[in-house]
Each structure stands twice: as structure tokens, then as C-alpha cells.
CSV table of C-alpha atoms in Angstrom, one decimal:
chain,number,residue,atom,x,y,z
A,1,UNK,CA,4.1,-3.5,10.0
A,2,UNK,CA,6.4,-7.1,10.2
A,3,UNK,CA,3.0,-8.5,8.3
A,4,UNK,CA,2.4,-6.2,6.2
A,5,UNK,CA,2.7,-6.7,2.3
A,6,UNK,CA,1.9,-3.3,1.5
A,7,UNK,CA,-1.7,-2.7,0.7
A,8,UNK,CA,-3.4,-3.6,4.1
A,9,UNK,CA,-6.3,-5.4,2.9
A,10,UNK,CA,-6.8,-6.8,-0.7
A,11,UNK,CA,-9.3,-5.9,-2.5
A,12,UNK,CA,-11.9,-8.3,-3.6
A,13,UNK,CA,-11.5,-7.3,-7.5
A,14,UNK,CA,-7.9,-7.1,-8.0
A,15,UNK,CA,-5.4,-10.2,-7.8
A,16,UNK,CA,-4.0,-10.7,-4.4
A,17,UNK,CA,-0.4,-10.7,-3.8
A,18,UNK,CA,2.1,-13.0,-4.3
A,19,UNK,CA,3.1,-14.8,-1.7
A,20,UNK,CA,7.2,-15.2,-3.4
A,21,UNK,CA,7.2,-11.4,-3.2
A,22,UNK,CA,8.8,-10.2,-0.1
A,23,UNK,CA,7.1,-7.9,2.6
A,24,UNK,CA,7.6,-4.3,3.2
A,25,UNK,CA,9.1,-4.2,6.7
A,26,UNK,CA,12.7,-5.2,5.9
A,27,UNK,CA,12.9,-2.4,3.8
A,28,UNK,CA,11.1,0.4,5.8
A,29,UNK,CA,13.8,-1.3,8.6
A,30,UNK,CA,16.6,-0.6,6.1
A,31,UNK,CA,15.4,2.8,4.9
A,32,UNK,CA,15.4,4.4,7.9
A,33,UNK,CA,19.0,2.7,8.9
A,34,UNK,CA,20.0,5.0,5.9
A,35,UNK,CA,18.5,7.9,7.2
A,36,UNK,CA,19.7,7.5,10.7
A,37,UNK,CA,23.1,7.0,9.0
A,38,UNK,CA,23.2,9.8,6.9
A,39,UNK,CA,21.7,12.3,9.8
A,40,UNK,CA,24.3,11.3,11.9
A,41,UNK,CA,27.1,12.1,8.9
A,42,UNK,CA,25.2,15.1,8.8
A,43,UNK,CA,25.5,15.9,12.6
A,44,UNK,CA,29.8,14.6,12.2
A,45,UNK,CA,29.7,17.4,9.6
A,46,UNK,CA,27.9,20.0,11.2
A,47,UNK,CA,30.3,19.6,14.6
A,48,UNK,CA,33.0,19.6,12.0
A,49,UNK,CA,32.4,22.9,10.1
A,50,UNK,CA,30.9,24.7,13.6
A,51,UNK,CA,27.4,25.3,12.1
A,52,UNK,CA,24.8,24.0,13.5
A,53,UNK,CA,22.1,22.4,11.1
A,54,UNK,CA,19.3,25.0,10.3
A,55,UNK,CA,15.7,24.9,8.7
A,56,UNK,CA,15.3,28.2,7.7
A,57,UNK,CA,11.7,29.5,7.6
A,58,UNK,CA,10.8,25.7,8.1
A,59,UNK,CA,11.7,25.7,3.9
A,60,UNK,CA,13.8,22.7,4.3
A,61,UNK,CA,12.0,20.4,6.4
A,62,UNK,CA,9.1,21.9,8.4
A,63,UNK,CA,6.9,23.1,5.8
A,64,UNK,CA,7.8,21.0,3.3
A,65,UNK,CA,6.6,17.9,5.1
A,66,UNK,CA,3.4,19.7,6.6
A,67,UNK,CA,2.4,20.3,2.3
A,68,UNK,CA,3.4,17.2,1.1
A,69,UNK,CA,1.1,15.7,3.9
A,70,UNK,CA,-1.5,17.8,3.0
A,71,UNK,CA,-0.6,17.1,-0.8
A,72,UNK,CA,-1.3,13.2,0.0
A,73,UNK,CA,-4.3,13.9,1.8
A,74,UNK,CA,-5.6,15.7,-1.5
A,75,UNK,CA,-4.6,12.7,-3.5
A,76,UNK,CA,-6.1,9.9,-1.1
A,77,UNK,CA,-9.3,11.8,-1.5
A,78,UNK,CA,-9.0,11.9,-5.5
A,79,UNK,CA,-7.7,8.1,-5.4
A,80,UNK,CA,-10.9,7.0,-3.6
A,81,UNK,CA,-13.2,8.9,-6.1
A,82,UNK,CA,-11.8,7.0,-8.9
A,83,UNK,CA,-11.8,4.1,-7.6
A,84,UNK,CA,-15.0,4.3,-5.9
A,85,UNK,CA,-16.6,5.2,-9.5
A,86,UNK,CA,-15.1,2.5,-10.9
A,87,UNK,CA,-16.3,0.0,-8.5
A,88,UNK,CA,-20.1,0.8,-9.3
A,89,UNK,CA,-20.7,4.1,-7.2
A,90,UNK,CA,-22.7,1.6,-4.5
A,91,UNK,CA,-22.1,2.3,-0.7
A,92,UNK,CA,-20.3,-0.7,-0.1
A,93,UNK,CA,-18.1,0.1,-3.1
A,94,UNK,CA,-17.6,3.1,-0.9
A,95,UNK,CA,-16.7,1.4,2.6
A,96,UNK,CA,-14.6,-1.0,1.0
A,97,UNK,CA,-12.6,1.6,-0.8
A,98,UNK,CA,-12.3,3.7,2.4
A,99,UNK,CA,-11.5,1.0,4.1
A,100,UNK,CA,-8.6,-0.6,2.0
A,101,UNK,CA,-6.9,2.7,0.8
A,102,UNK,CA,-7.0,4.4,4.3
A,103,UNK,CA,-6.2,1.8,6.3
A,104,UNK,CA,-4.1,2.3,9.4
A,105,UNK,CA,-1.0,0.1,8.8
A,106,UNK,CA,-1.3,1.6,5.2
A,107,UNK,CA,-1.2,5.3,6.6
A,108,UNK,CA,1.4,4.5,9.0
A,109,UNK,CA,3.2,3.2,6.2
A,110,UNK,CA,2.8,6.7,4.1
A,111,UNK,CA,3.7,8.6,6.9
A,112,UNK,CA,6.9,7.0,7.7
A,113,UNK,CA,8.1,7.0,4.3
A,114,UNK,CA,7.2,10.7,3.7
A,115,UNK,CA,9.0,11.2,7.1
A,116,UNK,CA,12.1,9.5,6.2
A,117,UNK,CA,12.5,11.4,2.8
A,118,UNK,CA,11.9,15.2,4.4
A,119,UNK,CA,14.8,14.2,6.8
A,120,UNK,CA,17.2,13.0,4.0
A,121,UNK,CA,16.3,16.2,2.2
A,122,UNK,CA,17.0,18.3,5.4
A,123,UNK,CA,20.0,17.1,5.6
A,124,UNK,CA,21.3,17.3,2.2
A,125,UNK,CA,20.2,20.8,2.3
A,126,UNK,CA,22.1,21.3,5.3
A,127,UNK,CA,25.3,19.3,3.8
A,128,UNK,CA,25.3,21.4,0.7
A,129,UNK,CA,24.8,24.8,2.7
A,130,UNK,CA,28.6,23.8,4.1
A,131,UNK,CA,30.1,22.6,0.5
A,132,UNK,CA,30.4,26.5,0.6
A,133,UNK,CA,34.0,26.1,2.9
A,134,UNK,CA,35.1,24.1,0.0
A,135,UNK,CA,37.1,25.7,-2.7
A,136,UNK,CA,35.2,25.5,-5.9
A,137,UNK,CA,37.0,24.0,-9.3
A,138,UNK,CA,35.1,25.9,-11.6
A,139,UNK,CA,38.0,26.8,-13.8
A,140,UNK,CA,38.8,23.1,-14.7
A,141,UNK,CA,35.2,22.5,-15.4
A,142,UNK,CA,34.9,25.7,-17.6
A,143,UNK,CA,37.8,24.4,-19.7
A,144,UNK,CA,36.9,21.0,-19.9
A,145,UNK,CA,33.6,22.7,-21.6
A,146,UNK,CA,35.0,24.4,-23.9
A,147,UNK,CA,37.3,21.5,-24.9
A,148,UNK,CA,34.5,19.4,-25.5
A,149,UNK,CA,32.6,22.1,-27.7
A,150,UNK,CA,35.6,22.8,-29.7
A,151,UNK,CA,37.0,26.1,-27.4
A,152,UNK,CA,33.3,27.5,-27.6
A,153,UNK,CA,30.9,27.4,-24.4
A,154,UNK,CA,28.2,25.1,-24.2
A,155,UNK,CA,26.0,27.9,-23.1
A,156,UNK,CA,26.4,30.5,-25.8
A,157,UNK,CA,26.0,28.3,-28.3
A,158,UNK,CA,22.8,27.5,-26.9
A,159,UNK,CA,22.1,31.7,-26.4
A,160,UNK,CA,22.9,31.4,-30.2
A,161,UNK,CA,21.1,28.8,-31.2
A,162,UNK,CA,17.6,30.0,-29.3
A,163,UNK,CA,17.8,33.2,-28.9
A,164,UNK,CA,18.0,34.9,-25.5
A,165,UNK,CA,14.5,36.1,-25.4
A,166,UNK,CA,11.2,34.3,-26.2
A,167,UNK,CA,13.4,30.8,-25.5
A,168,UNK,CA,14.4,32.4,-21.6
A,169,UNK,CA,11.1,32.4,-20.4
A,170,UNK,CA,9.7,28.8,-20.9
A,171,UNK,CA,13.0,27.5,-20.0
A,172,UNK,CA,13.0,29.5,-16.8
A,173,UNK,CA,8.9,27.9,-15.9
A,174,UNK,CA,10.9,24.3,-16.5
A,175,UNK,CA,13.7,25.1,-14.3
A,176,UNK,CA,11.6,26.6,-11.4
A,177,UNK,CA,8.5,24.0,-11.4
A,178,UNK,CA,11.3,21.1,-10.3
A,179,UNK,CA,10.4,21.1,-6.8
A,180,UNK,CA,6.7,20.7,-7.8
A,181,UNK,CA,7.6,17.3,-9.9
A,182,UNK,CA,9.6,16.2,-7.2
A,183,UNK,CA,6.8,16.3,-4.5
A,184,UNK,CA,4.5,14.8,-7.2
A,185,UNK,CA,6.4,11.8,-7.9
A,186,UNK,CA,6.8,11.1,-4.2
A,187,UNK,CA,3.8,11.7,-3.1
A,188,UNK,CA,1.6,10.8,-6.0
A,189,UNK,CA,3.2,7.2,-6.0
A,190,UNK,CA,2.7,6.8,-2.2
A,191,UNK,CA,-1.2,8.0,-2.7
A,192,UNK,CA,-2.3,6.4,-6.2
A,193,UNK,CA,-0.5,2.9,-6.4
A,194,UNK,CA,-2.0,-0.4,-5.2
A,195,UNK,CA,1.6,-1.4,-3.6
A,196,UNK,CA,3.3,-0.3,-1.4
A,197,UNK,CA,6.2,-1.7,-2.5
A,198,UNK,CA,6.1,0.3,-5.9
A,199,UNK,CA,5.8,3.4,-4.1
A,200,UNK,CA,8.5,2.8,-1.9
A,201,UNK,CA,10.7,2.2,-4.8
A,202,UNK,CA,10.4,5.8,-5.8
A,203,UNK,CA,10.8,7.3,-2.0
A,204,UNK,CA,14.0,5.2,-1.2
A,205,UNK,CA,15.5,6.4,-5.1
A,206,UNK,CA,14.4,9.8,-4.1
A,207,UNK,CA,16.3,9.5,-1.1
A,208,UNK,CA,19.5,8.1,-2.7
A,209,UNK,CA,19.7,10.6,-5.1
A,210,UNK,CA,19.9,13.4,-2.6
A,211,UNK,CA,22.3,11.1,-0.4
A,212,UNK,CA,24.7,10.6,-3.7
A,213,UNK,CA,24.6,13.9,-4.8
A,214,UNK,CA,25.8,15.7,-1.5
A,215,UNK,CA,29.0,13.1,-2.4
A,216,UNK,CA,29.0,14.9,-5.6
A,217,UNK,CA,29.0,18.3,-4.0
A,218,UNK,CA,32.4,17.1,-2.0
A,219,UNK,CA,33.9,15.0,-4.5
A,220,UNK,CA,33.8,17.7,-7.0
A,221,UNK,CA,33.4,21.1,-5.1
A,222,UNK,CA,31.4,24.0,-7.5
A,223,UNK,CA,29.7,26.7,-8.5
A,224,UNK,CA,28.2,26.5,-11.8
A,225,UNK,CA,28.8,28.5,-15.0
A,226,UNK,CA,26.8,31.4,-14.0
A,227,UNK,CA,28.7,32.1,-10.7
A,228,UNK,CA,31.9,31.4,-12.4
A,229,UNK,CA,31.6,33.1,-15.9
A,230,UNK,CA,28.8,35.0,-15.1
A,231,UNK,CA,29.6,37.4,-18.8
A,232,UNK,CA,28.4,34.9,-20.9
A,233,UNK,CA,25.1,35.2,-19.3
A,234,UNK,CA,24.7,38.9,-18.9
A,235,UNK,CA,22.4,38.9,-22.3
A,236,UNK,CA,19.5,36.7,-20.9
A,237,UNK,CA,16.5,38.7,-20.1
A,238,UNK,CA,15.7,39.5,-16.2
A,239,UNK,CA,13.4,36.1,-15.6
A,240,UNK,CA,12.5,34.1,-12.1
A,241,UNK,CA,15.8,32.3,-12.7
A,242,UNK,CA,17.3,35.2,-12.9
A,243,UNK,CA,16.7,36.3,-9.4
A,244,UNK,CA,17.3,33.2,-8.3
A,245,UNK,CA,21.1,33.5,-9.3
A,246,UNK,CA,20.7,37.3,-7.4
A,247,UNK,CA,19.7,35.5,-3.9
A,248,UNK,CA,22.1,32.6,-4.3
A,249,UNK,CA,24.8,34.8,-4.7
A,250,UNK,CA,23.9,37.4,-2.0
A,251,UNK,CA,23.0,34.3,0.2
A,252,UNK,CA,26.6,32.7,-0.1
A,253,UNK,CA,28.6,35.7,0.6
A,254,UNK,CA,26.2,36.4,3.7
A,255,UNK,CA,26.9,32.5,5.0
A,256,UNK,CA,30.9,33.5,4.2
A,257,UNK,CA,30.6,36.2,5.9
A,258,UNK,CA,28.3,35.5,9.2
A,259,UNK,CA,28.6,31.7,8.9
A,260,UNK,CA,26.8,32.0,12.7
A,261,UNK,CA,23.8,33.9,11.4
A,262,UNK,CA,20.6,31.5,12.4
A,263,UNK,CA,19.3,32.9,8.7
A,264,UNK,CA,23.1,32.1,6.7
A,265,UNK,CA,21.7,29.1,4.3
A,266,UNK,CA,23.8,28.2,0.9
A,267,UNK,CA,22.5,26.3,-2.4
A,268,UNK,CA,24.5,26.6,-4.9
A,269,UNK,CA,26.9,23.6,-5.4
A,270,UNK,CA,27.2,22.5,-9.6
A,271,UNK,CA,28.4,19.2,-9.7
A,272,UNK,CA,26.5,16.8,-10.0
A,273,UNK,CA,23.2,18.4,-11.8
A,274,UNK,CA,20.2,17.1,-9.3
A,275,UNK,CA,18.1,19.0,-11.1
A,276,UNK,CA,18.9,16.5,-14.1
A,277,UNK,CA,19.4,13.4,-11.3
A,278,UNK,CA,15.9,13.3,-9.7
A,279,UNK,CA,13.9,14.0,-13.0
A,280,UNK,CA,16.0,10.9,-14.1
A,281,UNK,CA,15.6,9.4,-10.9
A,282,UNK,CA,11.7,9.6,-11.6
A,283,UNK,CA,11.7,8.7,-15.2
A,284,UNK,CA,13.5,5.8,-14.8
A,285,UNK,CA,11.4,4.7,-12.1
A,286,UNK,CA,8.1,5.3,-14.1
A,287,UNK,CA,9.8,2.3,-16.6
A,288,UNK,CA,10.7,0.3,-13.7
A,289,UNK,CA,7.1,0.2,-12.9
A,290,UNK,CA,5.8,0.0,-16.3
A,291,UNK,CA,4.2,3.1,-16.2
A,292,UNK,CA,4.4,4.1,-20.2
A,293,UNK,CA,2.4,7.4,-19.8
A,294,UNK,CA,4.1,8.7,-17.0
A,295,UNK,CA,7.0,8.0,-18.4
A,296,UNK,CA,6.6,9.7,-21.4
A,297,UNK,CA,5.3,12.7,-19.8
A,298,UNK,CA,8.5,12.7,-17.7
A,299,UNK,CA,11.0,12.3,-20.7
A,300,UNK,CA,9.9,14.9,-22.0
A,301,UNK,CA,10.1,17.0,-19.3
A,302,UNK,CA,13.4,16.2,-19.1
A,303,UNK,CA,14.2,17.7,-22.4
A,304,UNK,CA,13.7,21.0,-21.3
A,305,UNK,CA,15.3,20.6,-17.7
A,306,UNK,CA,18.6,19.2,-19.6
A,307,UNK,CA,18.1,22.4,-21.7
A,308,UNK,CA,17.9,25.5,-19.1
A,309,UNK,CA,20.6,23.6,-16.7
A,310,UNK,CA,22.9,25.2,-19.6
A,311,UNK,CA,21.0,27.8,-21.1
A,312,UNK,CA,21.3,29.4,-17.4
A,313,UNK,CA,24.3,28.8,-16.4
A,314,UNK,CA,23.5,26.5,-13.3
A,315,UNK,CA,25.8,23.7,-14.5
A,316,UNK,CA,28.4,22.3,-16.6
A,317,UNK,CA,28.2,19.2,-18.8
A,318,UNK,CA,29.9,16.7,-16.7
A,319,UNK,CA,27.0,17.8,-13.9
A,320,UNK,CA,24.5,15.8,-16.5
A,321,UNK,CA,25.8,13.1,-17.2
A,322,UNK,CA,26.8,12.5,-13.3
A,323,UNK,CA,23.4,13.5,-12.5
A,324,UNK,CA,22.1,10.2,-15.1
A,325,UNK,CA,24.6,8.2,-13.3
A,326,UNK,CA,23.1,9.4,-9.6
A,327,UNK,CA,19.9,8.8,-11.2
A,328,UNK,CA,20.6,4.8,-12.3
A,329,UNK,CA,22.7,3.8,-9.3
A,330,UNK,CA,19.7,5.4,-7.1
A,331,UNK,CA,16.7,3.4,-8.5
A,332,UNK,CA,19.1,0.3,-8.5
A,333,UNK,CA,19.7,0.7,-4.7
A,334,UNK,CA,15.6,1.0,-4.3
A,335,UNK,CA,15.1,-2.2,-5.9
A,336,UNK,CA,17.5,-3.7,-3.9
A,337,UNK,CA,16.3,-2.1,-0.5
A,338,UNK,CA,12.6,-3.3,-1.4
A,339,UNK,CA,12.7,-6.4,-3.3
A,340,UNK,CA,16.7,-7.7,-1.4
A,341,UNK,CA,17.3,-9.4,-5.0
A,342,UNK,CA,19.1,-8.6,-8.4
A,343,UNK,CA,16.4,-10.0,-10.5
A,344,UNK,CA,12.8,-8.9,-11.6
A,345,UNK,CA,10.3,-7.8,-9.6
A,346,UNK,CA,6.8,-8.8,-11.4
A,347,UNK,CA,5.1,-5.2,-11.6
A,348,UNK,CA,1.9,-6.1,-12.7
A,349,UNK,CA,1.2,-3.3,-15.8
């Protein structure tokens, strides 16, 4: 790995590396300091709150990892088709394709990278169950809304302004299909781009914005809008978001309750938005690496993730915007980690 530069062995049609760029193990070293750092926060917290930390189902951790693995595998093979075609569909196209793309220090490199981010994610997920002992400061929030939109609520003016029928259920496929862009930006970048280096980028920003948005979750302890004023929502149509407000809700007071239960799991904390953060988190890291189309296609998913974050009631205003800041600070830190300098990093378009 210490000789690595991230794609194992060059190919002999694209322009090998340069040798002022830095290698990949430094950073691999330093991403996994953060996660050994951060499980071990999560272990001081769990000790702390007397609730041990929990995958439940394997949902958190378990299964995600085994699907995004399989995911990758699924990509690798689609990755070598293309690029096999494009080499001239000859048998030695083939071997050298195979043997470039699934090489072992490469794989190695994949798996450790999609290992690292499934453990940050278990234990945000396992940080935010316990921002549920916290007491919530939803009543600031919900007045600080209504300040900014001249006493009215963000929310109903959007009802208002869309409706609260035909606009609830294309909002609602937005909101629900985050996880799905999440594991596609990870893993897609790991199994479709020449350098390693690039892909890492997105992992290690992925990983800091779940890391800075657990600090959220304690800095600024809440529920949300539709926890906390949930009559200004009791007009929306019955949609998949809708019972997802049902279980969170049931699921908290079951955690309050029987915070012992090996099944009591929490996810409901406002502030900051992370469904906002990590669609930021990717966008902005499709324009760090010059990737216009992607980009594109992630801005304007965006629009509509900005949209049902307030049309539902899952967060106030301030959770944007602090999701946007997560979101720069995050992708910052990943260029640091991977390149260890302030300046450019010469992404070839």
C-alpha cells in the first residue's frame, strides 16, 4: 500500500501519474486514525449514556456493507465492459483491463475505504440514537422560523404554495431515495474512477459529514418541525414519508422508555439537515473533480431534497444552511487528508 499511487498498474493508453502528486497511503493511514478516533468517542459515549452500541437487523452496519460490496462488484463488472469496448474488444484489451482495474492492492484499497465509511456510519447512527437523552430546542428553532418568514411557517407556506397533494408524492420519492444516492456516490467513485485518490476524496467527505453532523446533533439538540408542530402537517396526504414520521416517533418513545431493549434504536435529531449535508457533500465533490454532468445531475437533485426537508416537516431552516456548511468544511478536510496541501490538486477532466 506505502507504494501505491492509487491505480495499481497504469494503463498503457492513459497518461501516467505524476510523480509531484502524493501517494495514497498517508491518507488511508490518516482515515482510519479518524475512524479509530471517532469509534472510540463513540464507545466514551455509549459507557456514558449506559447503552451499549447496536446494529439492529444488521441495518446500520452489517448489511449495509455486505450491499455496498456487492454494489461495487456490480460496478467493477460494468467499469470493465466499458472500458474493455473502448480499448478495441481484443483479448488482450481484455486481460489488461482485468488486470489493471481488479488488481489486488487496488481491491484492497476499495475494501478498506468502504470498511472505514460503514464504521463511521455505524457509529453516527449509534451517536444520534443517544441525542434522544438530550432535551430538544425545538421551540427556539420554531420561532426563529417564523421570524425569518415574517411570523408565518416556512412549511405552510410551502403546503400553500404546492399544494398538499400531487406536490407530496414526488417530494416524498426524493426524500426516501437519499440513502440510494449516498451509496452511489461512494461506491460509484471507488468503482468507476482512474484514481484512487479522487475516489477517496468522496469516502473521507462522506465520512466527515457524518462525523460533523453528530456535533450538530449535540450542539444543537432537535426534533424537527413535524415532531414539534406536528398540526401544521396534519393536511399532507398519507405517503412513505409519512410513515416514516409514524415509526420514528413510536421508535423514540420505545428507546425512552426501554432504553435497554437490544431492538430501542432512535433517528430523529433536526439540526443540522444531513439529508441536505451529504447531497452537498456530493455535489460539491463532483466540481472538485470536474465532473460537469454529475454535477448537474446532483444539483438538481438537490432542489427537490432542499424542498421536502420543509415541505415534511423534517427540519428547520437553520438545519440547511448548517447542512451547506457541514457539506464545504467536509470536502475541504478530504482534500486535505488526500492531497496534505491547501492548493490544487490537478484533476485531469
Amino acid at each position: 500500500m506505502g507504494a501505491a499511487r492509487v491505480e495499481s498498474l497504469p494503463s498503457a493508453t492513459a497518461p501516467s501519474p505524476q510523480p509531484s502528486l502524493p501517494r495514497l497511503a498517508p491518507a488511508v493511514w490518516t482515515m482510519w486514525g479518524v475512524v479509530v478516533v471517532f469509534g472510540l468517542i463513540a464507545l466514551f459515549w455509549s459507557h456514558h449514556v449506559d447503552v451499549p452500541m447496536r446494529d439492529p437487523h444488521g441495518k446500520m452496519f452489517a448489511k449495509k456493507l455486505l450491499g455496498a460490496v456487492w454494489f461495487f462488484a456490480v460496478l467493477a463488472v460494468i467499469d470493465i465492459v466499458i472500458r474493455w469496448w473502448r480499448a478495441g474488444r481484443s483479448r488482450a484489451a481484455a486481460r489488461d483491463v482485468v488486470r489493471r482495474r481488479l488488481a489486488p492492492t487496488r481491491l484492497a484499497l476499495v475494501a478498506s475505504a468502504l470498511l472505514a465509511y460503514h464504521l463511521v456510519y455505524l457509529f453516527y447512527r449509534n451517536l444520534k440514537n443517544w441525542v434522544a437523552f438530550q432535551t430538544p430546542h425545538d421551540d427556539w428553532m420554531l420561532r426563529f422560523d417564523r421570524d425569518l418568514f415574517g411570523g408565518h411557517s416556512p412549511a405552510v407556506l410551502l403546503h400553500d404554495l404546492l399544494g398538499t397533494d400531487v406536490a407530496a408524492h414526488p417530494l416524498a420519492f426524493f426524500y426516501k431515495i437519499f440513502t440510494y444516492v449516498c451509496t452511489f456516490a461512494v461506491v460509484g467513485c471507488l468503482a468507476f474512477l482512474d484514481d484512487l485518490r479522487h475516489a477517496h476524496v468522496m469516502v473521507i467527505a462522506g465520512m466527515w459529514t457524518w462525523i460533523l453532523g453528530t456535533a450538530s446533533y449535540y450542539l444543537v439538540p432537535t426534533l424537527g418541525p413535524v415532531f414539534s408542530a406536528p398540526q401544521e402537517f396534519a393536511g399532507l396526504p398519507h405517503t412513505a414519508v409519512t410513515t416514516m414520521v409514524i415509526d420514528n416517533i413510536k421508535d423514540r418513545e420505545f428507546f425512552l422508555a426501554h432504553p435497554h431493549d437490544p431492538s430501542a434504536f432512535v433517528g430523529i435529531s433536526a439540526f443540522a439537515s444531513l439529508h441536505v449535508g451529504f447531497t452537498t457533500t456530493v455535489l460539491l465533490t463532483m466540481i472538485y473533480l470536474r465532473k460537469r454532468l454529475l454535477a448537474w445531475l446532483t444539483g438538481l437533485y438537490l432542489i427537490p431534497v432542499v424542498i421536502a426537508t420543509v415541505y415534511f416537516g423534517w427540519h428547520f431552516t437553520l438545519d440547511l444552511v448548517g447542512g451547506v456548511a457541514i457539506a464545504a468544511i467536509s470536502v475541504w478536510i478530504a482534500h486535505l487528508t488526500v492531497y496534505r496541501r491547501f492548493g490544487g490538486r490537478q484533476v485531469r477532466p
